[in-house]
Short mmCIF file of C-alpha atoms in Angstrom, two decimals:
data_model
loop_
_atom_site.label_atom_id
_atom_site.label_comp_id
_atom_site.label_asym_id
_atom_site.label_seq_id
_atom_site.Cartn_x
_atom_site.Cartn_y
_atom_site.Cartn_z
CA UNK A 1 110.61 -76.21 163.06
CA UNK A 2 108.69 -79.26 162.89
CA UNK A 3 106.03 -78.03 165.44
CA UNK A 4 105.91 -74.29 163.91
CA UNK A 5 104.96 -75.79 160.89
CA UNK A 6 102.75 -78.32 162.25
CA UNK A 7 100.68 -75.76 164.48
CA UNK A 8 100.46 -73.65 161.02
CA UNK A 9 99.09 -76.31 158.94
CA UNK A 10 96.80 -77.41 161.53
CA UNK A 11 95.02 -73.73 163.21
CA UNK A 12 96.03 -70.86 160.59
CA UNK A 13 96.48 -71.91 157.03
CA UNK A 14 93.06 -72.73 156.56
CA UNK A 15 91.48 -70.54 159.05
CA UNK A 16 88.25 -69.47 157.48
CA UNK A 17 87.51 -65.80 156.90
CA UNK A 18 84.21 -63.55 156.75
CA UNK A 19 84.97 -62.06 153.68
CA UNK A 20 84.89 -64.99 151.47
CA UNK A 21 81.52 -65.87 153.44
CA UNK A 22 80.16 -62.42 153.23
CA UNK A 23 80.97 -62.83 149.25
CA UNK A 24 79.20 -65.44 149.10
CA UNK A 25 76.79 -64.65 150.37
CA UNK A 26 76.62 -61.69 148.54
CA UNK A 27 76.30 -63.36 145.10
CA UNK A 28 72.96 -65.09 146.83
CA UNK A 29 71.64 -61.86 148.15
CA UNK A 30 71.78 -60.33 144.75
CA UNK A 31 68.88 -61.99 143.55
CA UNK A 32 66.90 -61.33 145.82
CA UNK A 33 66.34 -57.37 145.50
CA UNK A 34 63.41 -57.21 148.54
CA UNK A 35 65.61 -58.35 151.00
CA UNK A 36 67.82 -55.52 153.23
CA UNK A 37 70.55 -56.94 155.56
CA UNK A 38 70.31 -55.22 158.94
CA UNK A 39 72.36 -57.75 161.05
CA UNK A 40 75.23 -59.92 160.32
CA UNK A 41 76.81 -62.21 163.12
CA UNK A 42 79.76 -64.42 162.16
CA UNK A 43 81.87 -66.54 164.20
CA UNK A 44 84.43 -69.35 163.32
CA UNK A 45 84.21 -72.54 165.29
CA UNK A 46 84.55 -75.73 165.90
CA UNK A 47 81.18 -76.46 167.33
CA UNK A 48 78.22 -77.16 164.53
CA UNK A 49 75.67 -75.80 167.44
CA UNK A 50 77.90 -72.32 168.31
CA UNK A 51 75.41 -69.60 168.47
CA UNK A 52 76.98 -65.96 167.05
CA UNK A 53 75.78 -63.14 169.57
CA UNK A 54 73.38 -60.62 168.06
CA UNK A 55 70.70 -58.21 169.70
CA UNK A 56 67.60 -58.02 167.69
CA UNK A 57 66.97 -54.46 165.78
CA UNK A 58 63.98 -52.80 165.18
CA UNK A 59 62.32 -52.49 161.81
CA UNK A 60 61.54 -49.00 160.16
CA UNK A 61 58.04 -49.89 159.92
CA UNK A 62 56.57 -52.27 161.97
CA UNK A 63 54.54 -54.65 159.91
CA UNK A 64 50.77 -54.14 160.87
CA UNK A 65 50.88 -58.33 162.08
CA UNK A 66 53.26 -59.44 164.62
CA UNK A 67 54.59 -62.74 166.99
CA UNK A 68 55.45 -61.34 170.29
CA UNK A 69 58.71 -62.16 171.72
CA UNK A 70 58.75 -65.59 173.83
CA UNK A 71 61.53 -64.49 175.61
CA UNK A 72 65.05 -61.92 175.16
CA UNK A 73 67.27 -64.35 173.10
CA UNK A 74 70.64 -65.66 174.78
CA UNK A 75 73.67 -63.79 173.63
CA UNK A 76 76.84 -65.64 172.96
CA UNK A 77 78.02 -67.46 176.26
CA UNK A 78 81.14 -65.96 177.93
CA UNK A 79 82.86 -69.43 177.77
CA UNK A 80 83.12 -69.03 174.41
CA UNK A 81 84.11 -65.70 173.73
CA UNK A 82 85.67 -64.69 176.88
CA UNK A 83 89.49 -63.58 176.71
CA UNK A 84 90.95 -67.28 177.73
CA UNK A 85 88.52 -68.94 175.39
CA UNK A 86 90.46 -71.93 173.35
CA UNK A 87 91.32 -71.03 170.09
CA UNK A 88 89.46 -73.01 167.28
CA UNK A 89 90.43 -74.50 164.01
CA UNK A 90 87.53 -72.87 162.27
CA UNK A 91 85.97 -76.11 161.32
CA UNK A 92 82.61 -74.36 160.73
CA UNK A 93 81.28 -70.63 160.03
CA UNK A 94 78.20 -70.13 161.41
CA UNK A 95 76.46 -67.11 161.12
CA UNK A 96 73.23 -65.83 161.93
CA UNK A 97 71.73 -63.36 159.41
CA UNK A 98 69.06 -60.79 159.85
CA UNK A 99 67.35 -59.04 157.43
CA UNK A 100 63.80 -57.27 156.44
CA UNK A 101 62.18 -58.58 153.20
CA UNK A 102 59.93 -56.38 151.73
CA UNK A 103 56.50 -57.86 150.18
CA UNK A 104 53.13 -55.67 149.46
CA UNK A 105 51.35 -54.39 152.59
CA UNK A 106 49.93 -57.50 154.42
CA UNK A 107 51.32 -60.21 152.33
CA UNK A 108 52.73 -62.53 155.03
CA UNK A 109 52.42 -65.37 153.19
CA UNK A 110 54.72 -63.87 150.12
CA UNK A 111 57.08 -62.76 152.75
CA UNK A 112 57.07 -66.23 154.27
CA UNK A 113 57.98 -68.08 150.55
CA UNK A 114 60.59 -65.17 150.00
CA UNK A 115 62.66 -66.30 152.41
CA UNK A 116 62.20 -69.49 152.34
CA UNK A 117 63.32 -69.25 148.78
CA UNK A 118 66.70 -67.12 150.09
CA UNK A 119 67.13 -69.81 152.57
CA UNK A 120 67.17 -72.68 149.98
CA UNK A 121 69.30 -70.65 147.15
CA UNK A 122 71.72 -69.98 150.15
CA UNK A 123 72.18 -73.41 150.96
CA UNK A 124 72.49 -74.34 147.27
CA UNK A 125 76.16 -73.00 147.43
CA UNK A 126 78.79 -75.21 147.66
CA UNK A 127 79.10 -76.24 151.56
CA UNK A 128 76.59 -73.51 152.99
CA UNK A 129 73.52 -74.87 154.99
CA UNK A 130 70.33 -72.08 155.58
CA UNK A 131 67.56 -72.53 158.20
CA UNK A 132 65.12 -69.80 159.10
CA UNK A 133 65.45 -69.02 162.84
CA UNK A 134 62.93 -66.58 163.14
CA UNK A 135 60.49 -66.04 159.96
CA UNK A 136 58.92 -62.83 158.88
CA UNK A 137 55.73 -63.76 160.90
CA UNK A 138 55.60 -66.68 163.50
CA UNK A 139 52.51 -68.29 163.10
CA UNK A 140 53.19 -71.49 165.37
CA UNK A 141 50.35 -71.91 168.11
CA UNK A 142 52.99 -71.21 170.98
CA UNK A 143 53.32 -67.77 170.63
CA UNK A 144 51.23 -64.83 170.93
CA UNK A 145 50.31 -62.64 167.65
CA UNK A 146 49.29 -59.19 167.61
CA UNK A 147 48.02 -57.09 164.86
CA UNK A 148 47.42 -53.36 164.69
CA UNK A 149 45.97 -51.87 161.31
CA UNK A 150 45.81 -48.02 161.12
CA UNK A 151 43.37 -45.45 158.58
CA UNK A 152 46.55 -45.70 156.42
CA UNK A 153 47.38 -48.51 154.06
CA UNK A 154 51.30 -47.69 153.09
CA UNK A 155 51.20 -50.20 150.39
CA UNK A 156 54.38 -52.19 151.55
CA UNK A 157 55.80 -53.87 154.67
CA UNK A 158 58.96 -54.65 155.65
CA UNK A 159 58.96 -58.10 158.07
CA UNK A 160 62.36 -59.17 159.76
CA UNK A 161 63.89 -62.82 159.37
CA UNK A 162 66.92 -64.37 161.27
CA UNK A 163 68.60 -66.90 159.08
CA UNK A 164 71.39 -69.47 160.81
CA UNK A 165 74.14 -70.20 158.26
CA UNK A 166 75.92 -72.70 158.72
CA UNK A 167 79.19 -73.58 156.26
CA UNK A 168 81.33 -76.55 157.03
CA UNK A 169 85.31 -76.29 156.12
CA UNK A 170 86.17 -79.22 153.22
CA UNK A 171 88.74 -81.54 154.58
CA UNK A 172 91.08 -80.48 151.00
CA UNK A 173 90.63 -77.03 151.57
CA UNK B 1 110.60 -166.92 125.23
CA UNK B 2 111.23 -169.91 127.59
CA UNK B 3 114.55 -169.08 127.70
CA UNK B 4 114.22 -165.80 129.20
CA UNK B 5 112.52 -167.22 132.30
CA UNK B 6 115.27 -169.94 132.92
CA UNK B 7 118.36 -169.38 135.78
CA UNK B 8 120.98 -169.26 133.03
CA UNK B 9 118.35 -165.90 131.84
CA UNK B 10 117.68 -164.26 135.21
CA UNK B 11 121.09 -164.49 136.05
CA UNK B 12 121.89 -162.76 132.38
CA UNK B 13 119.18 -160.11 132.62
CA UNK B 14 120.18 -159.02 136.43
CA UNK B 15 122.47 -156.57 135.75
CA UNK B 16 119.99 -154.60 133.40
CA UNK B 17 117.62 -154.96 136.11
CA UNK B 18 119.62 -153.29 138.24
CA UNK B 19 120.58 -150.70 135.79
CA UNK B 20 117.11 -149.98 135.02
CA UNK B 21 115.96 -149.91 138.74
CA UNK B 22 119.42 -147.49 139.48
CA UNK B 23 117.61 -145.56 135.83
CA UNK B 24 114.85 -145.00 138.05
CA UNK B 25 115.75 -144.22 140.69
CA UNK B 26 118.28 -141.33 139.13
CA UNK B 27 115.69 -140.15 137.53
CA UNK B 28 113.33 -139.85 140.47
CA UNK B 29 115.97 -137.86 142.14
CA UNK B 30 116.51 -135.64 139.02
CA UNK B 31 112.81 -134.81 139.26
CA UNK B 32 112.64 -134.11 143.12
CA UNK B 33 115.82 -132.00 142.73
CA UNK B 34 114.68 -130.16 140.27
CA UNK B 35 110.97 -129.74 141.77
CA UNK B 36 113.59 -128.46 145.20
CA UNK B 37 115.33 -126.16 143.03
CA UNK B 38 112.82 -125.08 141.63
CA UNK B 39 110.64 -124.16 144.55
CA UNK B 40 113.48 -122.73 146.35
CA UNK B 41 114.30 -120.42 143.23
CA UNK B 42 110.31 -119.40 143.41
CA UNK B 43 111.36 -118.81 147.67
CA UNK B 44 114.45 -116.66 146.36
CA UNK B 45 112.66 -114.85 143.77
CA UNK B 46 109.80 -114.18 146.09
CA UNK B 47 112.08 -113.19 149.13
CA UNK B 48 113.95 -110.89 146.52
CA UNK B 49 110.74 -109.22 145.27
CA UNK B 50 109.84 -108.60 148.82
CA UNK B 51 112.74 -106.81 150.00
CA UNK B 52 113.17 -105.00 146.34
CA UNK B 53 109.27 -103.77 147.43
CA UNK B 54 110.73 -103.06 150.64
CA UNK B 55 113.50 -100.74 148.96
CA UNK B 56 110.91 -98.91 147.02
CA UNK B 57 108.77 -98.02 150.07
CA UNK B 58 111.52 -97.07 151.64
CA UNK B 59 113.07 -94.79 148.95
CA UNK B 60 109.66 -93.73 148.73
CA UNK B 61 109.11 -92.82 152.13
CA UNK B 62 112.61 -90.99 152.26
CA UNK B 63 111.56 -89.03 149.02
CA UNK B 64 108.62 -88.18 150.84
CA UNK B 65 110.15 -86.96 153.91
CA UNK B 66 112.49 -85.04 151.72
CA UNK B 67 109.80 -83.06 149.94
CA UNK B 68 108.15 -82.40 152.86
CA UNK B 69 110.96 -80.95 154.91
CA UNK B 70 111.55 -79.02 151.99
CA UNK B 71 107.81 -77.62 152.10
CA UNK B 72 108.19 -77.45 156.01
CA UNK B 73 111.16 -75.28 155.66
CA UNK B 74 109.57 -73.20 153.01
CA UNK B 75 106.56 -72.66 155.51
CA UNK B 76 108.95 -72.30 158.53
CA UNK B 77 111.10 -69.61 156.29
CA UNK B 78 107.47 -68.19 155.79
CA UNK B 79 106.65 -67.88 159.32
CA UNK B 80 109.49 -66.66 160.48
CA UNK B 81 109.35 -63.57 157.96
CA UNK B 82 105.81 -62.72 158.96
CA UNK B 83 106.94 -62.58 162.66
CA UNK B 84 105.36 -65.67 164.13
CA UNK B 85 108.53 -66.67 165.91
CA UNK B 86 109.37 -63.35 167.44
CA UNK B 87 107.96 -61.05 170.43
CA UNK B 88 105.10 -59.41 170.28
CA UNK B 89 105.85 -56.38 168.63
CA UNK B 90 102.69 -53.55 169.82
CA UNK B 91 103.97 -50.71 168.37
CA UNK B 92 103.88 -52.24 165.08
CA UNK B 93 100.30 -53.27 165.66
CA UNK B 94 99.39 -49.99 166.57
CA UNK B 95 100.77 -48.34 163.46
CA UNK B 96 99.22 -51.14 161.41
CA UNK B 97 95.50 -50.22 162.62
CA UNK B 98 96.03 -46.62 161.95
CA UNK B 99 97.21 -47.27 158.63
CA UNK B 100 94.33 -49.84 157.04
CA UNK B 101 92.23 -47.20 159.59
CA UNK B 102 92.75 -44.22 156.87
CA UNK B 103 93.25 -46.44 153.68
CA UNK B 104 89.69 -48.06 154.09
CA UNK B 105 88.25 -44.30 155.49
CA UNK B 106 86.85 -45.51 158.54
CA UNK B 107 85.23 -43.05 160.40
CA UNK B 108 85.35 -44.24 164.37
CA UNK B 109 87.81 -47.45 165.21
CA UNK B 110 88.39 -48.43 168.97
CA UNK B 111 90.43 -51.45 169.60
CA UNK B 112 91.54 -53.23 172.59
CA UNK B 113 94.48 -55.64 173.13
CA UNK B 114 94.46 -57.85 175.96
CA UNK B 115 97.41 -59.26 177.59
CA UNK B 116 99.34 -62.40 175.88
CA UNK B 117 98.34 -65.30 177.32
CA UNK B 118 99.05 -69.32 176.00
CA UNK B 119 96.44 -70.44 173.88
CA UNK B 120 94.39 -73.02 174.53
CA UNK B 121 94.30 -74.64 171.43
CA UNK B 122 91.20 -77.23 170.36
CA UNK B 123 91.28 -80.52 172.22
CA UNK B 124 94.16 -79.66 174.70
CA UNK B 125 96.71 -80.15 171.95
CA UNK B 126 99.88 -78.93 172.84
CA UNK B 127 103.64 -78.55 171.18
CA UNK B 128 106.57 -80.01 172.38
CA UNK B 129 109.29 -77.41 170.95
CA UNK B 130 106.88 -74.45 171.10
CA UNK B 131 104.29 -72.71 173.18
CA UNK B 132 101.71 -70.91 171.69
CA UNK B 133 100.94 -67.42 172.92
CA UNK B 134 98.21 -65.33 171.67
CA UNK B 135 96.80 -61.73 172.22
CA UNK B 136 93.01 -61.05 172.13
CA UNK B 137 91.85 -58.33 169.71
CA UNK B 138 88.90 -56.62 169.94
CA UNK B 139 88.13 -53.95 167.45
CA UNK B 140 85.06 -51.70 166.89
CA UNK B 141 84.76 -49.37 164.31
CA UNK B 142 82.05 -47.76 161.98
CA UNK B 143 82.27 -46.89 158.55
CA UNK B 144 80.33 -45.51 155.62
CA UNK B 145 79.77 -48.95 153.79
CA UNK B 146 79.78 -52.33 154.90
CA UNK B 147 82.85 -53.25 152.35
CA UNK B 148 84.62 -50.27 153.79
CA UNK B 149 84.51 -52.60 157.40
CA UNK B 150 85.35 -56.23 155.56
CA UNK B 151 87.91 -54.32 153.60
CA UNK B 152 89.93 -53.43 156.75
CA UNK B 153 89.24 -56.69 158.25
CA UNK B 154 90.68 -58.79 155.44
CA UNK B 155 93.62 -56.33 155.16
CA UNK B 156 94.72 -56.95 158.84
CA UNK B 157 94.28 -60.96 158.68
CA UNK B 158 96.14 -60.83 155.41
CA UNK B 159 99.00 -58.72 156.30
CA UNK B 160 102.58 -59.57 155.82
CA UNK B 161 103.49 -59.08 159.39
CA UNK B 162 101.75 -61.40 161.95
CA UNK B 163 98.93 -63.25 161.93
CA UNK B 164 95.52 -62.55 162.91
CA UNK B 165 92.70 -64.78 162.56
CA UNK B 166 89.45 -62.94 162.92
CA UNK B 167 87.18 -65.82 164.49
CA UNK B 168 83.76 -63.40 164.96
CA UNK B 169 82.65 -60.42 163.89
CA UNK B 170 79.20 -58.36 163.92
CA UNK B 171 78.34 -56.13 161.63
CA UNK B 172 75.10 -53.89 162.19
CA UNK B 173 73.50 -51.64 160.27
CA UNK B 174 72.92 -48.29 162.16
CA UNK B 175 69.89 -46.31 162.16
CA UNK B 176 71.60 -43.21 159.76
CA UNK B 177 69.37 -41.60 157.25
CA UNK B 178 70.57 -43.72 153.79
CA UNK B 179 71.25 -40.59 151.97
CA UNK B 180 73.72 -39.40 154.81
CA UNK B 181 77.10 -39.30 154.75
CA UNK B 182 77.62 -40.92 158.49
CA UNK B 183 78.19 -44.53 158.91
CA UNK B 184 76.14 -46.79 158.05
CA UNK B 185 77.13 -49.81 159.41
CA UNK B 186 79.06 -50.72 162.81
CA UNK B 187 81.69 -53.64 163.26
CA UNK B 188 82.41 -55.47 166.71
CA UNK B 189 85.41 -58.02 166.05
CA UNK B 190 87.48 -60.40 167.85
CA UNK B 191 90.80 -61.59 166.44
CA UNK B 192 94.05 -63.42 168.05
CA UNK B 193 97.07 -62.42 167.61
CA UNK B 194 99.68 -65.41 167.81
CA UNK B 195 102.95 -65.93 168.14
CA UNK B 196 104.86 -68.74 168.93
CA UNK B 197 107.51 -68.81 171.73
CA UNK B 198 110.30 -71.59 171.71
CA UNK B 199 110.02 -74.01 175.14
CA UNK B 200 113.44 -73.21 177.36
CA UNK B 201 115.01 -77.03 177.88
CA UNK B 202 115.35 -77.33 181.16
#
């Protein structure tokens, strides 16, 4: 009985689970109207540095300024998520959130505080933690930008983001 | 005066001498007696307060052992309802997923179970009464609405039977027209399934 209860206590009664994330995040997400979730990648671990598989998606409208992709980003790593893979205690729920914001035709720099300002109010909630991964535009001198402006001005632009989300478990919960 | 100091005084005065020095000497012992009894009584009371402390911490520890068998056997009574301790029981499985499958209108749902298989369990931990066995799960499905998808999820780690910890999920927004009625958004997740199995004693 002793060990039933033990392995209980210890891997399932506190298992963590994506709804209560997803509501919270949720709540966050509701104040900010110009962002649009396309991609949501969740995974409960016990490694802080676990990286949630997800394969980039395409926006509707391809902002008229653009980074180029460095390189295809690594997926998940079969030692992790293969069938045999040991089974966590869901110390940590990482996540790794994209989205398109939605700012006035060749505002980059809007788009850039917009998430930023998403990434701090998520990380204002009890236990979460919010980095941009990949920011509306990358402007670092490492990678290559292209921009392409046509007879049309559409008036609004949606750039994509990737936000890591990290939320650590509380040792009373 | 003089007289005191003579033979004929000495000789009268000895045995008051003697009484006093015998005075003394009593009381000396009175006083290191008591000072003995006294320190032992301060050992005794001491010793007593120690194992009295002891008694506590040990009723203590006994209550605490008692409440928590008590909560143990509450959990174990738990766990043995939702199925833990039994086979693996498919079928029911499979019913299950149909079921939350039309209560949270889903419109495609594939799933996959793999075979049972001991889990590993983090940092090589292991049980000496039980082995734990666990099935991989891996469900896709697509649905109208994103809540539709968490919905069925939560339902199926929160059911009575079993347990299922979903430890990753994706959920993807698909490229449907918004005012459509197809789905909008696609799930890939990964729960175990785990039951425990009691060790044979050799």
């Amino acid at each position: 009985m002793r060990d039933a209860v033990s392995f209980y206590n210890s891997a399932i009664r506190g298992f963590p689970a994506i709804t209560d994330f997803a509501v919270s995040l949720s709540k966050v997400l509701l104040a900010h109207p110009g962002v649009r979730l396309t991609q949501l990648s969740w995974q409960a671990t016990d490694d802080p540095k676990a990286t949630p598989a997800m394969l980039p998606m395409q926006t509707r409208v391809s902002p008229p300024v653009r980074a180029l992709p460095k390189a295809a980003p690594a997926a998940g790593s079969q030692s992790e998520s293969g069938p045999n893979a040991p089974f966590s205690a869901g110390k940590y729920e990482i996540a790794h959130v994209e989205a398109t914001v939605r700012s006035p035709q060749n505002d980059f720099r809007g788009a850039l505080e917009q998430v930023e300002r998403l990434a701090a109010d998520i990380s204002r909630v009890d236990g979460f933690r919010a980095e941009v991964l990949e920011s509306p535009l990358d402007v670092s001198s490492s990678t290559a930008l292209q921009g392409r402006f046509g007879e049309k001005d559409p008036g609004q632009m949606e750039t994509r983001f990737v936000l890591r989300i990290v939320r650590e478990r509380r040792k009373d919960a | 005066m003089k007289q005191l100091f003579t033979q004929e005084g000495r000789r009268l005065l000895l045995p008051s001498w003697l009484l006093l020095a015998l005075s003394i000497l009593a009381g000396a012992g009175i006083v290191a007696g008591s000072h003995w009894y006294l320190e032992k009584e301060k050992r005794d009371s001491a010793g007593s307060a120690r194992r009295v402390q002891e008694a506590r911490a040990r009723l203590d520890g006994a209550r605490r052992e008692r409440d928590s068998l008590h909560e143990s056997a509450d959990v174990f009574r738990t766990l043995v309802e939702r199925g833990l301790l039994q086979n693996e029981r498919r079928l029911d499985l499979v019913e299950l997923v149909n079921q939350l499958r039309a209560r949270h209108q889903l419109y495609a749902l594939e799933y996959e179970i793999s075979p049972q298989r001991t889990l590993e369990l983090a940092g090589g931990r292991v049980f000496n009464s039980v082995d734990v066995l666990a099935s991989r799960v891996r469900l896709r499905a697509r649905a109208l609405h994103e809540g539709d998808l968490l919905a069925f999820v939560s339902a199926l780690s929160q059911t009575p039977q079993g347990f299922y910890p979903v430890d990753r999920c994706l959920l993807r927004r698909t490229d449907s027209p918004l005012d459509s009625l197809q789905p909008h958004v696609d799930a890939d997740c990964t729960l175990e399934w785990i039951t425990l199995r009691e060790k044979r004693r050799g």
